[in-house]
PDB file of C-alpha atoms in Angstrom:
ATOM      1  CA  MET P1263       3.463 -14.321 -15.111  1.00 62.00           C
ATOM      2  CA  SER P1264       2.248 -14.444 -18.925  1.00 53.00           C
ATOM      3  CA  GLU P1265       2.106 -12.800 -21.634  1.00 53.00           C
ATOM      4  CA  GLN P1266      -2.023 -14.408 -22.275  1.00 66.00           C
ATOM      5  CA  THR P1267      -3.962 -12.262 -21.852  1.00 82.00           C
ATOM      6  CA  ALA P1268      -4.323  -8.804 -23.585  1.00 87.00           C
ATOM      7  CA  PRO P1269      -2.304  -5.871 -22.104  1.00 90.00           C
ATOM      8  CA  ILE P1270      -4.916  -3.073 -19.981  1.00 91.00           C
ATOM      9  CA  THR P1271      -5.402   0.248 -21.153  1.00 92.00           C
ATOM     10  CA  PRO P1272      -3.792   2.447 -19.225  1.00 92.00           C
ATOM     11  CA  THR P1273      -5.997   5.319 -17.958  1.00 93.00           C
ATOM     12  CA  PRO P1274      -5.526   7.826 -15.562  1.00 92.00           C
ATOM     13  CA  THR P1275      -7.622   5.754 -13.309  1.00 92.00           C
ATOM     14  CA  ASN P1276      -6.239   2.906 -13.369  1.00 93.00           C
ATOM     15  CA  SER P1277      -2.266   2.949 -14.043  1.00 95.00           C
ATOM     16  CA  VAL P1278       0.697   4.872 -12.178  1.00 96.00           C
ATOM     17  CA  TRP P1279       4.194   4.256 -14.800  1.00 97.00           C
ATOM     18  CA  ALA P1280       7.705   5.349 -13.635  1.00 97.00           C
ATOM     19  CA  GLU P1281      10.326   5.694 -15.668  1.00 97.00           C
ATOM     20  CA  ARG P1282      13.891   5.274 -15.559  1.00 97.00           C
ATOM     21  CA  THR P1283      16.823   7.783 -14.053  1.00 97.00           C
ATOM     22  CA  GLY P1284      19.656   4.497 -13.861  1.00 96.00           C
ATOM     23  CA  THR P1285      20.970   1.541 -13.523  1.00 96.00           C
ATOM     24  CA  ARG P1286      18.226   0.306 -10.710  1.00 97.00           C
ATOM     25  CA  GLN P1287      16.436   3.631 -10.289  1.00 97.00           C
ATOM     26  CA  TYR P1288      12.942   5.116 -11.592  1.00 98.00           C
ATOM     27  CA  LEU P1289      11.111   7.524 -10.823  1.00 98.00           C
ATOM     28  CA  GLY P1290       7.369   6.887 -10.488  1.00 97.00           C
ATOM     29  CA  HIS P1291       4.043   9.296 -11.055  1.00 97.00           C
ATOM     30  CA  ASN P1292       0.327   9.404 -11.477  1.00 96.00           C
ATOM     31  CA  ALA P1293      -1.881  11.610 -13.091  1.00 96.00           C
ATOM     32  CA  ASN P1294      -2.163  13.992  -9.565  1.00 96.00           C
ATOM     33  CA  GLY P1295       1.721  14.407 -10.575  1.00 96.00           C
ATOM     34  CA  ALA P1296       2.641  13.021  -7.969  1.00 97.00           C
ATOM     35  CA  GLN P1297       6.645  11.398  -8.224  1.00 98.00           C
ATOM     36  CA  VAL P1298       8.439   9.842  -6.057  1.00 98.00           C
ATOM     37  CA  ARG P1299      11.870   8.165  -6.398  1.00 98.00           C
ATOM     38  CA  ILE P1300      12.720   4.214  -6.703  1.00 98.00           C
ATOM     39  CA  GLY P1301      15.654   2.102  -6.452  1.00 98.00           C
ATOM     40  CA  THR P1302      17.466   0.995  -4.078  1.00 95.00           C
ATOM     41  CA  GLY P1303      20.237   3.638  -3.224  1.00 95.00           C
ATOM     42  CA  PRO P1304      19.751   6.640  -0.786  1.00 96.00           C
ATOM     43  CA  GLY P1305      16.811   8.454  -0.776  1.00 97.00           C
ATOM     44  CA  GLU P1306      14.786   5.909  -2.682  1.00 98.00           C
ATOM     45  CA  PHE P1307      11.612   3.625  -1.934  1.00 98.00           C
ATOM     46  CA  SER P1308      12.771   0.140  -2.766  1.00 97.00           C
ATOM     47  CA  PRO P1309       9.600  -1.925  -4.235  1.00 97.00           C
ATOM     48  CA  GLY P1310       8.936  -3.196  -1.086  1.00 97.00           C
ATOM     49  CA  GLU P1311       9.035   0.052   0.812  1.00 98.00           C
ATOM     50  CA  LEU P1312       6.135   0.564  -1.767  1.00 98.00           C
ATOM     51  CA  VAL P1313       3.602  -2.562  -0.931  1.00 98.00           C
ATOM     52  CA  LYS P1314       4.516  -1.909   2.570  1.00 98.00           C
ATOM     53  CA  LEU P1315       3.523   1.509   2.998  1.00 98.00           C
ATOM     54  CA  ALA P1316       0.844   1.106   0.369  1.00 98.00           C
ATOM     55  CA  LEU P1317      -1.032  -1.697   2.852  1.00 98.00           C
ATOM     56  CA  ALA P1318      -0.333   0.492   6.133  1.00 98.00           C
ATOM     57  CA  THR P1319      -1.534   3.982   4.366  1.00 98.00           C
ATOM     58  CA  CYS P1320      -4.886   2.042   2.845  1.00 98.00           C
ATOM     59  CA  ASN P1321      -6.008   0.655   6.346  1.00 98.00           C
ATOM     60  CA  SER P1322      -5.121   3.858   7.744  1.00 98.00           C
ATOM     61  CA  LEU P1323      -6.721   6.192   5.340  1.00 98.00           C
ATOM     62  CA  SER P1324      -9.522   3.925   5.708  1.00 98.00           C
ATOM     63  CA  ALA P1325     -10.276   3.545   9.198  1.00 98.00           C
ATOM     64  CA  ASP P1326      -9.293   7.632   9.497  1.00 98.00           C
ATOM     65  CA  HIS P1327     -12.594   9.166  10.129  1.00 98.00           C
ATOM     66  CA  ARG P1328     -13.461   6.028  12.506  1.00 98.00           C
ATOM     67  CA  LEU P1329      -9.951   7.076  14.044  1.00 98.00           C
ATOM     68  CA  ALA P1330     -11.360  11.204  14.314  1.00 98.00           C
ATOM     69  CA  LYS P1331     -14.537  10.269  15.135  1.00 98.00           C
ATOM     70  CA  ALA P1332     -14.147   8.602  18.387  1.00 98.00           C
ATOM     71  CA  LEU P1333      -9.874  10.715  18.928  1.00 98.00           C
ATOM     72  CA  GLY P1334     -10.829  13.941  17.639  1.00 97.00           C
ATOM     73  CA  ALA P1335     -10.457  15.807  13.653  1.00 98.00           C
ATOM     74  CA  ASP P1336      -7.234  16.746  14.241  1.00 97.00           C
ATOM     75  CA  PHE P1337      -5.985  13.419  15.861  1.00 98.00           C
ATOM     76  CA  ASP P1338      -1.739  12.302  15.612  1.00 98.00           C
ATOM     77  CA  ALA P1339      -1.415   9.387  14.707  1.00 98.00           C
ATOM     78  CA  ASN P1340       1.502   7.181  13.080  1.00 98.00           C
ATOM     79  CA  VAL P1341       1.487   4.151  11.098  1.00 98.00           C
ATOM     80  CA  ILE P1342       3.734   1.536  10.516  1.00 98.00           C
ATOM     81  CA  CYS P1343       4.110  -1.886   8.713  1.00 98.00           C
ATOM     82  CA  ALA P1344       6.627  -3.898   9.133  1.00 98.00           C
ATOM     83  CA  THR P1345       6.783  -7.959   6.700  1.00 98.00           C
ATOM     84  CA  VAL P1346       7.969 -11.227   7.683  1.00 98.00           C
ATOM     85  CA  LYS P1347       9.937 -12.418   4.936  1.00 97.00           C
ATOM     86  CA  ASN P1348      10.617 -15.229   3.134  1.00 98.00           C
ATOM     87  CA  ASP P1349      14.125 -14.831   1.129  1.00 97.00           C
ATOM     88  CA  ASP P1350      14.371 -18.265  -0.065  1.00 98.00           C
ATOM     89  CA  GLU P1351      11.499 -17.632  -2.072  1.00 97.00           C
ATOM     90  CA  GLU P1352      11.612 -13.838  -2.312  1.00 96.00           C
ATOM     91  CA  ARG P1353       8.355 -12.984  -0.299  1.00 96.00           C
ATOM     92  CA  TYR P1354       7.216 -12.169   2.148  1.00 97.00           C
ATOM     93  CA  GLU P1355       5.087 -14.109   4.021  1.00 97.00           C
ATOM     94  CA  ALA P1356       3.225 -11.921   7.002  1.00 97.00           C
ATOM     95  CA  PHE P1357       2.395  -8.245   6.830  1.00 98.00           C
ATOM     96  CA  ASP P1358       2.352  -6.168  10.608  1.00 98.00           C
ATOM     97  CA  VAL P1359       0.050  -3.467  10.724  1.00 98.00           C
ATOM     98  CA  GLN P1360      -0.057  -0.882  13.595  1.00 98.00           C
ATOM     99  CA  ILE P1361      -1.647   2.568  14.127  1.00 98.00           C
ATOM    100  CA  VAL P1362      -0.366   4.395  16.741  1.00 98.00           C
ATOM    101  CA  ALA P1363      -2.205   6.907  18.295  1.00 98.00           C
ATOM    102  CA  ASP P1364      -2.597   8.373  22.147  1.00 98.00           C
ATOM    103  CA  LEU P1365      -5.707   6.714  23.427  1.00 98.00           C
ATOM    104  CA  SER P1366      -5.224   7.313  26.809  1.00 98.00           C
ATOM    105  CA  ALA P1367      -8.221   8.963  27.146  1.00 97.00           C
ATOM    106  CA  LEU P1368     -10.837   5.740  25.699  1.00 98.00           C
ATOM    107  CA  SER P1369     -12.297   3.059  28.767  1.00 98.00           C
ATOM    108  CA  PRO P1370     -11.673  -0.436  27.783  1.00 98.00           C
ATOM    109  CA  GLU P1371     -15.038  -0.627  25.880  1.00 98.00           C
ATOM    110  CA  GLN P1372     -14.660   2.416  23.727  1.00 98.00           C
ATOM    111  CA  LEU P1373     -11.458   0.985  22.042  1.00 98.00           C
ATOM    112  CA  ALA P1374     -13.494  -2.483  22.150  1.00 98.00           C
ATOM    113  CA  VAL P1375     -15.797  -0.144  19.548  1.00 98.00           C
ATOM    114  CA  LEU P1376     -13.597   1.507  18.176  1.00 98.00           C
ATOM    115  CA  ARG P1377     -10.880  -1.710  17.374  1.00 98.00           C
ATOM    116  CA  GLN P1378     -14.524  -3.314  15.649  1.00 98.00           C
ATOM    117  CA  ARG P1379     -15.194  -0.197  13.833  1.00 98.00           C
ATOM    118  CA  VAL P1380     -11.779   0.148  12.433  1.00 98.00           C
ATOM    119  CA  ASP P1381     -11.677  -3.358  11.020  1.00 98.00           C
ATOM    120  CA  ARG P1382     -14.940  -3.319   9.375  1.00 98.00           C
ATOM    121  CA  ALA P1383     -13.935  -0.168   7.970  1.00 98.00           C
ATOM    122  CA  ILE P1384     -11.027  -1.095   6.235  1.00 98.00           C
ATOM    123  CA  ASP P1385     -12.750  -4.951   5.066  1.00 98.00           C
ATOM    124  CA  ARG P1386     -15.292  -2.364   3.634  1.00 98.00           C
ATOM    125  CA  THR P1387     -12.803   0.259   2.090  1.00 98.00           C
ATOM    126  CA  CYS P1388      -8.964  -1.414   2.192  1.00 98.00           C
ATOM    127  CA  THR P1389      -8.191  -2.485  -1.544  1.00 97.00           C
ATOM    128  CA  VAL P1390      -4.826  -2.863  -1.390  1.00 98.00           C
ATOM    129  CA  GLY P1391      -4.915  -5.336   1.495  1.00 98.00           C
ATOM    130  CA  HIS P1392      -8.131  -7.089  -0.387  1.00 98.00           C
ATOM    131  CA  THR P1393      -6.131  -7.506  -3.129  1.00 97.00           C
ATOM    132  CA  LEU P1394      -2.850  -8.899  -0.824  1.00 97.00           C
ATOM    133  CA  GLU P1395      -5.176 -10.948   0.977  1.00 96.00           C
ATOM    134  CA  LYS P1396      -7.086 -12.707  -1.671  1.00 96.00           C
ATOM    135  CA  GLY P1397      -4.296 -12.600  -4.505  1.00 95.00           C
ATOM    136  CA  ALA P1398      -4.418 -10.890  -8.621  1.00 95.00           C
ATOM    137  CA  ALA P1399      -2.982 -12.221 -11.665  1.00 94.00           C
ATOM    138  CA  ILE P1400      -0.166 -11.048 -13.153  1.00 93.00           C
ATOM    139  CA  SER P1401       0.743 -10.162 -16.626  1.00 93.00           C
ATOM    140  CA  LEU P1402       3.610  -8.810 -18.232  1.00 94.00           C
ATOM    141  CA  HIS P1403       3.777  -7.196 -21.710  1.00 92.00           C
ATOM    142  CA  LEU P1404       7.345  -6.068 -23.384  1.00 91.00           C
ATOM    143  CA  VAL P1405       5.633  -3.716 -25.725  1.00 90.00           C
ATOM    144  CA  ASN P1406       7.606  -2.034 -28.611  1.00 90.00           C
ATOM    145  CA  ASP P1407       8.442   1.556 -28.610  1.00 88.00           C
ATOM    146  CA  ILE P1408       9.253   1.655 -32.422  1.00 83.00           C
ATOM    147  CA  GLU P1409       6.194   0.970 -34.254  1.00 62.00           C
TER     148      GLU P1409
END
């Protein structure tokens, strides 16, 4: 991280924010009024868990229309993201996303077609996946609250 670039101007469509609520505790917000508790205690998501959820749900939201077409509009599903963590480097080495649904009504051929369509939909529209695969520049700016 560096301060070599000018800060990106936050807008409701390109930013989220979090306010400190205690020691190692924050309340995250978005422009739609949603909130999430972030930290390491009970009832809080850690930042790493939020990354996993972001990837998992980006995949499933990207593929939702393909899954609904094959399984019915009201299909039940869960999405899981598991990781392999490199503790020495404090980073994830691998992400594994699993979309879990009742696929028993599909023939092997239908399942193969669905898999191709799901993969294409995710490849087309999953911003989080694209970002993790290709990386993104990260800048940190310390901003004085009193001017």
